[in-house]
Coordinates of C-alpha atoms in Angstrom, one line a residue:
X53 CA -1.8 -6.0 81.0
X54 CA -1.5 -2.6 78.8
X55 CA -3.0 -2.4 75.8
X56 CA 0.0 -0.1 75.0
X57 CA 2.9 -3.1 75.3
X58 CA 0.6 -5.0 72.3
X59 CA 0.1 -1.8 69.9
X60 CA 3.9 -0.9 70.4
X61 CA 4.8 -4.5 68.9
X62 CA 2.1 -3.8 66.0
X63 CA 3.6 -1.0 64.4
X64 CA 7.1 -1.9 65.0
X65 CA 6.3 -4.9 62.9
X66 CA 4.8 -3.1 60.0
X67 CA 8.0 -1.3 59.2
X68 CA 10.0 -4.3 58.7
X69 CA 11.8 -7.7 61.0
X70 CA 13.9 -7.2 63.6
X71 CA 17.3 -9.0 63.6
X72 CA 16.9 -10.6 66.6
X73 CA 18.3 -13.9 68.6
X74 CA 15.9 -17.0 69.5
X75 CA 15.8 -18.8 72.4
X76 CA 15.2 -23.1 71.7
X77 CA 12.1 -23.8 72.1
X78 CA 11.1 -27.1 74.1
X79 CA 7.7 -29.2 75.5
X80 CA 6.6 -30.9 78.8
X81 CA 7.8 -34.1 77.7
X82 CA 11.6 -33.6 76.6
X83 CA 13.7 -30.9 75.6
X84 CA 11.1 -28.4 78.0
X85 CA 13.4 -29.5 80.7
X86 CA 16.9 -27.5 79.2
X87 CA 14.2 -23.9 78.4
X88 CA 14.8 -21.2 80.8
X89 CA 13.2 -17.9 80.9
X90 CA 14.9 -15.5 79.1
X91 CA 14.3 -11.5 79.6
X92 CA 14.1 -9.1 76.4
X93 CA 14.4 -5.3 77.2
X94 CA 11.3 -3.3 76.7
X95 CA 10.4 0.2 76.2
X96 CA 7.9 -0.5 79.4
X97 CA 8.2 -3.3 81.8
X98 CA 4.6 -5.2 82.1
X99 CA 3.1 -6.1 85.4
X100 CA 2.9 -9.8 85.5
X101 CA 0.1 -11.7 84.3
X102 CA -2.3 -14.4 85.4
X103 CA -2.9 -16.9 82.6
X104 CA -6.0 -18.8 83.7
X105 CA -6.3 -22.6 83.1
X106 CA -5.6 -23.5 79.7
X107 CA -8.1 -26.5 78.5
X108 CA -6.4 -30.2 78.5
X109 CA -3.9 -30.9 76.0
X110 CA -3.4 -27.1 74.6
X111 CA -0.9 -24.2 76.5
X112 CA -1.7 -20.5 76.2
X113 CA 0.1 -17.9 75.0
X114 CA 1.5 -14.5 75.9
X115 CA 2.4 -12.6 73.3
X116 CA 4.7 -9.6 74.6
X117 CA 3.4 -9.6 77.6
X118 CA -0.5 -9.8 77.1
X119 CA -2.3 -13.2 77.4
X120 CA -3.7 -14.2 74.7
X121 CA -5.7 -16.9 76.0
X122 CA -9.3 -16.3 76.4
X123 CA -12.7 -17.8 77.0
X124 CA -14.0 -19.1 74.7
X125 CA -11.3 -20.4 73.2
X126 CA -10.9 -17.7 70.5
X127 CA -9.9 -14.1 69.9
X128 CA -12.1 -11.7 68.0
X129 CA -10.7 -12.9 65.0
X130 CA -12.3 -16.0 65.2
X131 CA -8.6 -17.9 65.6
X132 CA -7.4 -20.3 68.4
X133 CA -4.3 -18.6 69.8
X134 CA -3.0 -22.0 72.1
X135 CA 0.0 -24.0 71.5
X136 CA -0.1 -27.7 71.5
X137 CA 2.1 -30.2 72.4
X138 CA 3.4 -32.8 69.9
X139 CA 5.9 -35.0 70.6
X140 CA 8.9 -33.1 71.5
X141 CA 8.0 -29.6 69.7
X142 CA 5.5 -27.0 70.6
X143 CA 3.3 -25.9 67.9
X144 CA 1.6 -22.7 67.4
X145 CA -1.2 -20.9 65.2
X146 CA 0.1 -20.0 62.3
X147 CA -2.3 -17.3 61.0
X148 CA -2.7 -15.8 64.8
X149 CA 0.8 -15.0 65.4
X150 CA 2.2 -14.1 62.2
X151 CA -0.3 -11.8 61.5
X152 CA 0.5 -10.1 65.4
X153 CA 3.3 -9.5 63.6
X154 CA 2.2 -7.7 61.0
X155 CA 2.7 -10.1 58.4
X156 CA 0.2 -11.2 55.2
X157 CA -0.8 -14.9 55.5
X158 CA -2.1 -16.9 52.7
X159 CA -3.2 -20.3 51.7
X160 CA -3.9 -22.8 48.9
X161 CA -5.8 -25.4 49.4
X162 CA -5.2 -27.3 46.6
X163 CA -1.4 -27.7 47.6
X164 CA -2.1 -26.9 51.1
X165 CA 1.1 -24.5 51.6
X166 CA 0.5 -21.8 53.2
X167 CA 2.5 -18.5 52.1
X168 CA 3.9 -16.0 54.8
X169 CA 5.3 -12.4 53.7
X170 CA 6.6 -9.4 54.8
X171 CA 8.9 -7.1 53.5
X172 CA 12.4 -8.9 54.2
X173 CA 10.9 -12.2 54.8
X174 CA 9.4 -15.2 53.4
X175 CA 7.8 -18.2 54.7
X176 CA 6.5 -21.6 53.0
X177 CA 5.0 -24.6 55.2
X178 CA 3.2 -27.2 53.6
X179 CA 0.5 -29.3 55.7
X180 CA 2.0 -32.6 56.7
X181 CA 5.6 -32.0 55.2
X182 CA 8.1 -31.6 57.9
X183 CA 9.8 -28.7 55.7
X184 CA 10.2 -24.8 55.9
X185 CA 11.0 -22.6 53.6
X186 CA 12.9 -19.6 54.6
X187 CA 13.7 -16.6 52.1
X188 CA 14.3 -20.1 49.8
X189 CA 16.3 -22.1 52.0
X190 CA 14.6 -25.1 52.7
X191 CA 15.0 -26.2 56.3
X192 CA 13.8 -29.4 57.9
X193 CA 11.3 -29.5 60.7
X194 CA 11.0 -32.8 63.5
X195 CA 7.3 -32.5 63.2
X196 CA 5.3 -31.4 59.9
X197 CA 2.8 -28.4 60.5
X198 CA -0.8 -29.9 60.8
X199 CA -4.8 -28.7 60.8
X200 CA -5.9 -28.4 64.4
X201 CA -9.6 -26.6 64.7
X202 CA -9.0 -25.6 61.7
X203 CA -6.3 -23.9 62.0
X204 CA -2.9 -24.2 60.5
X205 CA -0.5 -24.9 63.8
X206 CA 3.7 -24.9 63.0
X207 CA 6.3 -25.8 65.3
X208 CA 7.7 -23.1 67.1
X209 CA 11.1 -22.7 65.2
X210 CA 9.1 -21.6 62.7
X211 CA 8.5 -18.5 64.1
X212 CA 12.1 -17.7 65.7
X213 CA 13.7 -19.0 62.7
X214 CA 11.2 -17.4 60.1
X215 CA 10.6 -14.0 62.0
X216 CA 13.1 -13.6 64.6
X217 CA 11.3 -14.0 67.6
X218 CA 11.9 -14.8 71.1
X219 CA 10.3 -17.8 72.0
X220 CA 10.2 -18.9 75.5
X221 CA 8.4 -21.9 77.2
X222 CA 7.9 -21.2 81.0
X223 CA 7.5 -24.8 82.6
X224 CA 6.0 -23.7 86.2
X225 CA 3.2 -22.2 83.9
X226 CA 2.9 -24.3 81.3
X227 CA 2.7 -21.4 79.0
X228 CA 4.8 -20.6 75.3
X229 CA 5.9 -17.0 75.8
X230 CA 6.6 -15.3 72.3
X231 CA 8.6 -11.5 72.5
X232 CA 8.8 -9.9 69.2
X233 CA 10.4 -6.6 69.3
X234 CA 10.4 -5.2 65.1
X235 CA 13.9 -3.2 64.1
X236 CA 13.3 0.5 65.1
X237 CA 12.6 2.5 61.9
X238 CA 15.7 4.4 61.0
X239 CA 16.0 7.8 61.4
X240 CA 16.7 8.8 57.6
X241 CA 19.7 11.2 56.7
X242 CA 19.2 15.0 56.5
X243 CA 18.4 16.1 53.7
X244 CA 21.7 17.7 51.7
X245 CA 21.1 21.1 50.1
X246 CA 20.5 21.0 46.4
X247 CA 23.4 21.4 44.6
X248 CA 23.7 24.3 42.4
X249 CA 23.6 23.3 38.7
X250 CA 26.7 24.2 36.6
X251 CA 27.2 27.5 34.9
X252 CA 26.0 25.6 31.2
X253 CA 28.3 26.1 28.5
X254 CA 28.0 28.0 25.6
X255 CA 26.7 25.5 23.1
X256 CA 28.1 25.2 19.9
X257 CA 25.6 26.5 16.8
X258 CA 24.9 22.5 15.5
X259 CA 26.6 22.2 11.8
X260 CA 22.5 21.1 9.9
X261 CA 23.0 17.9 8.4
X262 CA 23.0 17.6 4.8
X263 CA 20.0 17.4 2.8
X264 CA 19.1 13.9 1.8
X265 CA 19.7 13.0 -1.3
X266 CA 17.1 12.6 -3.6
X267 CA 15.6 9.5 -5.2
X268 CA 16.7 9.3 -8.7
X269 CA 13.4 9.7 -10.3
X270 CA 12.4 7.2 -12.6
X271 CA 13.7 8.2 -16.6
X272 CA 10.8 8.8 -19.1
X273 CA 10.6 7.1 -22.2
X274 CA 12.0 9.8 -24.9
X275 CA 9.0 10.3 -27.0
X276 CA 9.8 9.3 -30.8
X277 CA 8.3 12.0 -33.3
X278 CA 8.2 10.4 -36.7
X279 CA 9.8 12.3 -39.7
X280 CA 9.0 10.2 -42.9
X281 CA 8.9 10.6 -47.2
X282 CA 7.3 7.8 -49.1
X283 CA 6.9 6.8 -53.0
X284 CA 4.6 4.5 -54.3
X285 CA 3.2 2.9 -57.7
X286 CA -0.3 2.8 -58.2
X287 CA -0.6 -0.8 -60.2
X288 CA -2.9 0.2 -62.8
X289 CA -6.2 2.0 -61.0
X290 CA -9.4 1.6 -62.0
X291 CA -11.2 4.9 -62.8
X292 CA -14.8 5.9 -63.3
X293 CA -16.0 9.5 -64.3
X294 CA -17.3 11.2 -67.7
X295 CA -13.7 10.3 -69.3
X296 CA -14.0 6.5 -68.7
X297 CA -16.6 4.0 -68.0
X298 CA -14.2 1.9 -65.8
X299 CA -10.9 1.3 -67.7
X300 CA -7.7 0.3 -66.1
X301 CA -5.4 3.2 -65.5
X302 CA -2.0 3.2 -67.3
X303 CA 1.3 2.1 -65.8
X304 CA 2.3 5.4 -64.9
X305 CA 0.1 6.2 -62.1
X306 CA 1.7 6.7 -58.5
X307 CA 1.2 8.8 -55.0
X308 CA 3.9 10.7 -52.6
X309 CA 3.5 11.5 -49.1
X310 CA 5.1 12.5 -46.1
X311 CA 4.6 13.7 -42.5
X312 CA 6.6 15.2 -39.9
X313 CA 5.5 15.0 -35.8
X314 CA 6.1 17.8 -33.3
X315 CA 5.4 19.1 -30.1
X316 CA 3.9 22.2 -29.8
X317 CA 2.6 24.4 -27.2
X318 CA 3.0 21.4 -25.1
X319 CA 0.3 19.1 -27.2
X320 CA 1.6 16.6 -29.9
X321 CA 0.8 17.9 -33.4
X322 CA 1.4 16.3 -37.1
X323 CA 2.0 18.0 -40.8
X324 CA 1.1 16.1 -43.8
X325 CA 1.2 15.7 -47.2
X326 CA -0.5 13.7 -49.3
X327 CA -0.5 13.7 -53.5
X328 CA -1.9 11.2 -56.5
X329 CA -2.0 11.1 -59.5
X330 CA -4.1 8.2 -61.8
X331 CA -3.6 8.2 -65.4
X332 CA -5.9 6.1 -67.9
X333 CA -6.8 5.9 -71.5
X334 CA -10.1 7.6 -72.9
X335 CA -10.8 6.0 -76.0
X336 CA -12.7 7.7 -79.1
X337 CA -15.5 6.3 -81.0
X338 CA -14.9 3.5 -83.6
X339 CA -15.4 4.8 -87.5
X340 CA -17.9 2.9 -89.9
X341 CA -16.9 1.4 -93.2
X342 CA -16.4 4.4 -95.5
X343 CA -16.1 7.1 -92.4
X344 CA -13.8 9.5 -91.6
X345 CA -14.1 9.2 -88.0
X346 CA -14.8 13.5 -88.1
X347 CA -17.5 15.6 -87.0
X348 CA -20.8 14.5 -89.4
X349 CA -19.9 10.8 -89.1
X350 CA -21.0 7.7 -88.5
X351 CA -19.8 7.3 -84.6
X352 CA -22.5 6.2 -81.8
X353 CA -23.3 9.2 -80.0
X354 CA -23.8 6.9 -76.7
X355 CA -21.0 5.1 -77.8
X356 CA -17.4 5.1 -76.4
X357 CA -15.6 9.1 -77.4
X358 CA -18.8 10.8 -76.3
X359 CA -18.3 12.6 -73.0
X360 CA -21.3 14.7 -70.7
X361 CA -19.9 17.8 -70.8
X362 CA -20.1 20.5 -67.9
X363 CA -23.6 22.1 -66.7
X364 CA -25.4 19.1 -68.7
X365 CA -26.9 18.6 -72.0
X366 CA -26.4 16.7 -75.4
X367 CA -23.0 14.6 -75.3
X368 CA -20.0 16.0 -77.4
X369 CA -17.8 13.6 -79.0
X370 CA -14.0 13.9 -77.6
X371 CA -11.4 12.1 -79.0
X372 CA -9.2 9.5 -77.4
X373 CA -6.1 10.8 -75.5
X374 CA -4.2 9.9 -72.0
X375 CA -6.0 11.3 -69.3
X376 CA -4.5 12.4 -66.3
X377 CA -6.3 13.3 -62.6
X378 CA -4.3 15.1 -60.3
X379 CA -4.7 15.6 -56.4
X380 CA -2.8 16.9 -53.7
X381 CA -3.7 17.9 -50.0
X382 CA -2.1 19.4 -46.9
X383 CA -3.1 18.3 -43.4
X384 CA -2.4 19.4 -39.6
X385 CA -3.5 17.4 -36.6
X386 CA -3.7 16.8 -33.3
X387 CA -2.5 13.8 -31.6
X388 CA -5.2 12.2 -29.7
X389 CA -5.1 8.5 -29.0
X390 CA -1.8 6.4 -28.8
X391 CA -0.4 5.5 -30.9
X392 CA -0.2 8.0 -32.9
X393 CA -4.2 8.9 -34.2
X394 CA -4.9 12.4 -35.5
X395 CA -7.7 14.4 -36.1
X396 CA -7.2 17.2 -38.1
X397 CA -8.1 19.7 -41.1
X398 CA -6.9 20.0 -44.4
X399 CA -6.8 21.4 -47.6
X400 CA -7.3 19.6 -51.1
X401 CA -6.6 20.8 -54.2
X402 CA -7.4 18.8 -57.7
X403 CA -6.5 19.2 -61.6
X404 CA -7.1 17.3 -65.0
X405 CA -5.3 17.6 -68.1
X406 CA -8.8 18.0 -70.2
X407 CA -9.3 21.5 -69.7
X408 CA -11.3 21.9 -66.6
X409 CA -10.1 24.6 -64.0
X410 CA -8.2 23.5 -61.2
X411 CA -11.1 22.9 -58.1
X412 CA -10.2 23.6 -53.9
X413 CA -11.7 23.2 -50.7
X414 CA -11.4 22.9 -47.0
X415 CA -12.2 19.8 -45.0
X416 CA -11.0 17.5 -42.3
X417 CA -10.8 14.0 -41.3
X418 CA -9.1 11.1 -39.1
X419 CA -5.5 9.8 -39.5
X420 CA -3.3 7.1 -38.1
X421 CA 0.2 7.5 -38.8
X422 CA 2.8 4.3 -39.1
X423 CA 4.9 3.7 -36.2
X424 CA 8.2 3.2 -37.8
X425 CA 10.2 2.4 -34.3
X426 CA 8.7 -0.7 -34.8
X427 CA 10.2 -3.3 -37.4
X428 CA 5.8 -3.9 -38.6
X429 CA 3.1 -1.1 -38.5
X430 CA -0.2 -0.4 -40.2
X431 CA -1.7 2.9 -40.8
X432 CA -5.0 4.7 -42.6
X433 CA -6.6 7.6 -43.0
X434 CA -10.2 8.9 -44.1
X435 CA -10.2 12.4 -44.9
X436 CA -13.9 14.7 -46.6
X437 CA -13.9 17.5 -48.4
X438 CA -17.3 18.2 -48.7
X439 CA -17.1 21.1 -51.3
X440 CA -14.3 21.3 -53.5
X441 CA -14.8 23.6 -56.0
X442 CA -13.7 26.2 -58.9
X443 CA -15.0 28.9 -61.1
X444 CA -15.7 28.2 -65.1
X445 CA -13.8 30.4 -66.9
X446 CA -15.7 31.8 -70.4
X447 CA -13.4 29.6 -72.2
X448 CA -14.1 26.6 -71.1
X449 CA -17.7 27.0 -70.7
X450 CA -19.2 30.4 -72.4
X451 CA -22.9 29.3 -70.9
X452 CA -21.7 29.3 -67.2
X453 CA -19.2 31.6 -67.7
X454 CA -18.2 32.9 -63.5
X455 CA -20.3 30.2 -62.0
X456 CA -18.8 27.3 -59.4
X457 CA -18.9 23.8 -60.5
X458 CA -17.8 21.7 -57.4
X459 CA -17.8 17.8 -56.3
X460 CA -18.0 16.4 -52.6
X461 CA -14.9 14.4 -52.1
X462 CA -13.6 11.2 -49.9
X463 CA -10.6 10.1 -49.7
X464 CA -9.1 7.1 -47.4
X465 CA -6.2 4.9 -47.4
X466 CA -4.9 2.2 -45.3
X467 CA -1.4 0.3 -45.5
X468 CA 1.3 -1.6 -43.6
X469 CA 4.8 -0.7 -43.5
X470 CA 7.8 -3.3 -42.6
X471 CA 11.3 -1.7 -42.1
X472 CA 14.0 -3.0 -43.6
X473 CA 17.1 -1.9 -42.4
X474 CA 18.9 1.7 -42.2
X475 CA 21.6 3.7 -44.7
X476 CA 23.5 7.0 -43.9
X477 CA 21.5 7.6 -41.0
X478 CA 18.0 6.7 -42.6
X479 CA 15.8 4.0 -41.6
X480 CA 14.3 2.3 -45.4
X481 CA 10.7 0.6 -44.7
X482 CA 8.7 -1.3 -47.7
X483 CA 5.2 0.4 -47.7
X484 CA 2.6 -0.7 -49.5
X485 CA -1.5 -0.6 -49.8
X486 CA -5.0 0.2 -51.1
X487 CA -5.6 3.7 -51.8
X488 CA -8.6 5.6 -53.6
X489 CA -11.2 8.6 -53.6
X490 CA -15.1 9.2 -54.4
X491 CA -16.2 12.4 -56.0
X492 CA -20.1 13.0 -56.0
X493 CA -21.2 15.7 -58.5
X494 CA -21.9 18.8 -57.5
X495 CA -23.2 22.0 -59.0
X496 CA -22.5 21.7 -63.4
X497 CA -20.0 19.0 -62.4
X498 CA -20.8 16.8 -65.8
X499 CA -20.5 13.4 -63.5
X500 CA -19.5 11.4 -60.3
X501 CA -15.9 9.9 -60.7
X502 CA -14.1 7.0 -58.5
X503 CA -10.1 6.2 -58.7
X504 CA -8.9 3.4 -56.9
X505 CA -6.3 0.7 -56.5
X506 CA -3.1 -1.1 -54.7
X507 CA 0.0 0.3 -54.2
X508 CA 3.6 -0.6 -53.1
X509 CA 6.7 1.7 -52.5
X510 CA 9.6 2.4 -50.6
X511 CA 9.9 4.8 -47.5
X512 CA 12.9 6.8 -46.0
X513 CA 12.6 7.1 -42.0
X514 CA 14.5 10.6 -40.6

């Protein structure tokens, strides 16, 4: 035979199935008797060929013309290529000729179907259920496909049906002729010319969408700068100094402050003002039986009416009056801590009505304003002056006539305010504390001196 007639069949087959007739396939023992050969034209007619002596109960094969019998019994690729007769049907390898055909064979044991593809076609046989499965039309079968030397063997209609073979059973010979020509590849279509893309239109400038709009970013908290004037009454402050050994001021005693907040220069800032006043009773010396109570008399020179005087020395004897001690102070600071803490400097200035000049001096300290936009608030202050100070005139001291007398003074506060209410556009708050200062002598200052006490008042918000 050529080798030429088998190749031919080979490549046809890879390029896809042939739609092609079948002829009914039949066996020795019943329907063999109605097969007749049946020609297929080829591109080559094939001499004829001698099939040898097939071994008892098995028929050979020729495949397109070549004889695919062999001794041994089995091609190179190890597969038995021999019908068999069962019953009325012919059975064939499956593996052997579907894969002639160019087809991919596989199987799973587990179900034992075995799975034949190829592009356009699709074949399921199961081992021992008389059943194929064509493209997913089930179809049934008069004998089931079966293991024969280990190899999967189908009835014939398998392959016509499944593949569109021609299947042929020559009875003189005793031999299953299978002819399997594949659908010529078709020729494809020229080529067309590319086409000429169209003369593009002028493109309108595109109209830039509109900005997004913003988020709405979130509002800040307005920031409240305080604007506040408050009186108070002093309820009778104790007072210590050359004057008074600790007598309870008068009734008359009170303070005054106020402070206004303001940004500036982009930094919180503060003005202050702060002003006391303590009045109290010096008291002069009692007068013995028969005394005068004047100069020469009988009054206890350590006794009450004798006062240090300034620069030192021997006690003079002063007579009783209504002493008053005066202070008042300025103050600027910068806002620090929430809410509302200050540091700052300031600027105190203090007067007596017993003669002595009026002292000054420069120092600084802490403060904590109230917070008024709240119905409750507390507040405090400690502020040092560490050298206030004034020059003795020649009339109030001819010895040290020109020269500084000064005390170191501290002064601190600390209160609670509660608002009550508002009227005409002012907020009213009841304030109300403990207030004092401590003056330690300096240079001729005759003595230390302490004023202290509790006050309560009323305050106008702006």
């Amino acid at each position: 035979m050529k080798r030429y007639s088998l190749a031919l069949a080979v490549t046809l087959a890879a390029t896809g199935l042939g739609g092609s007739s079948i002829a009914g396939a039949a066996n020795t023992q019943g329907n063999t008797a109605n097969l007749h050969p049946i020609r297929v034209a080829q591109a080559t007619t094939a001499p004829p060929a001698t099939f040898g002596n097939p071994p008892s109960g098995e028929v050979p094969i020729l495949f397109n013309d070549q004889h695919v019998y062999t001794k041994p019994d089995r091609l190179k690729q190890n597969r038995v290529l021999a019908a068999l007769v069962r019953g009325n049907e012919i059975l064939v390898p499956l593996r052997s000729m579907f894969e002639q055909m160019g087809a991919t064979v596989s199987y799973d044991p587990a179900s034992k179907t075995a799975d034949v593809s190829k592009p356009g076609s699709d074949i399921k046989v199961t081992v021992g259920k008389p059943e194929v499965v064509i493209n997913g039309e089930s179809r049934p079968l008069d004998v089931p496909p079966e293991i024969y030397k280990g190899a999967i063997v189908v009835p014939v209609r398998v392959i016509s049906e499944g593949m569109g073979a021609y299947v042929q059973w020559v009875p003189e010979k005793k031999v299953v002729v299978v002819r399997y020509v594949a659908a010529p590849v078709p020729t494809p279509p020229p080529t067309a010319p590319p086409t000429a893309p169209p003369t593009p239109k002028p493109t309108a400038k595109p109209v830039p969408p509109p900005p997004p709009t913003p988020s709405p970013a979130p509002t800040a908290k307005p920031v409240n700068y305080e604007h506040f004037v408050v009186g108070d009454y002093i309820f009778k402050p104790k007072v210590y100094n050359e004057f008074s050994g600790g007598i309870q001021g008068a009734t008359n005693s009170y303070d005054a402050r106020g402070a206004v907040e303001f940004p500036a220069f982009g930094l919180p800032w503060m003005i202050e003002g702060d002003y006391r006043s303590y009045q109290y009773q010096h008291n002069g010396c009692s007068v013995a039986a028969g005394g005068a109570g004047a100069a020469g008399t009988a009054c206890d020179p350590t006794g009450a009416g004798f006062v240090n005087p300034i620069g030192g020395g021997r006690a003079v004897y002063v007579p009783g009056f209504t002493a008053t001690d005066t202070d008042i102070d300025g103050r600027i600071g910068l806002k620090v801590i929430d809410p509302r803490i200050y540091v700052g400097i300031g600027y105190l200035s203090r007067s007596e009505n017993y003669g002595y000049p009026r002292q000054g001096g420069v120092g600084f300290g802490l403060e904590k304003l109230p917070d008024l936009d709240q119905t409750f608030s507390v507040y405090g202050s400690v502020w040092y002056y560490p050298n206030v100070s004034a020059s003795l005139p020649a009339a109030v001291s001819p010895a040290f006539a020109g020269q500084q007398f000064a005390y170191r003074d501290l002064k601190y506060q600390v209160g609670a305010t509660y608002t009550v209410g508002a009227f005409s556009g002012f907020g009213i708050f009841l304030d109300g504390g403990y207030e004092g200062d401590s003056l330690r002598a300096g240079n001729l200052a005759p003595s230390s001196a302490v004023h202290n006490g509790a006050y309560l008042g009323l305050g106008l918000k702006f």
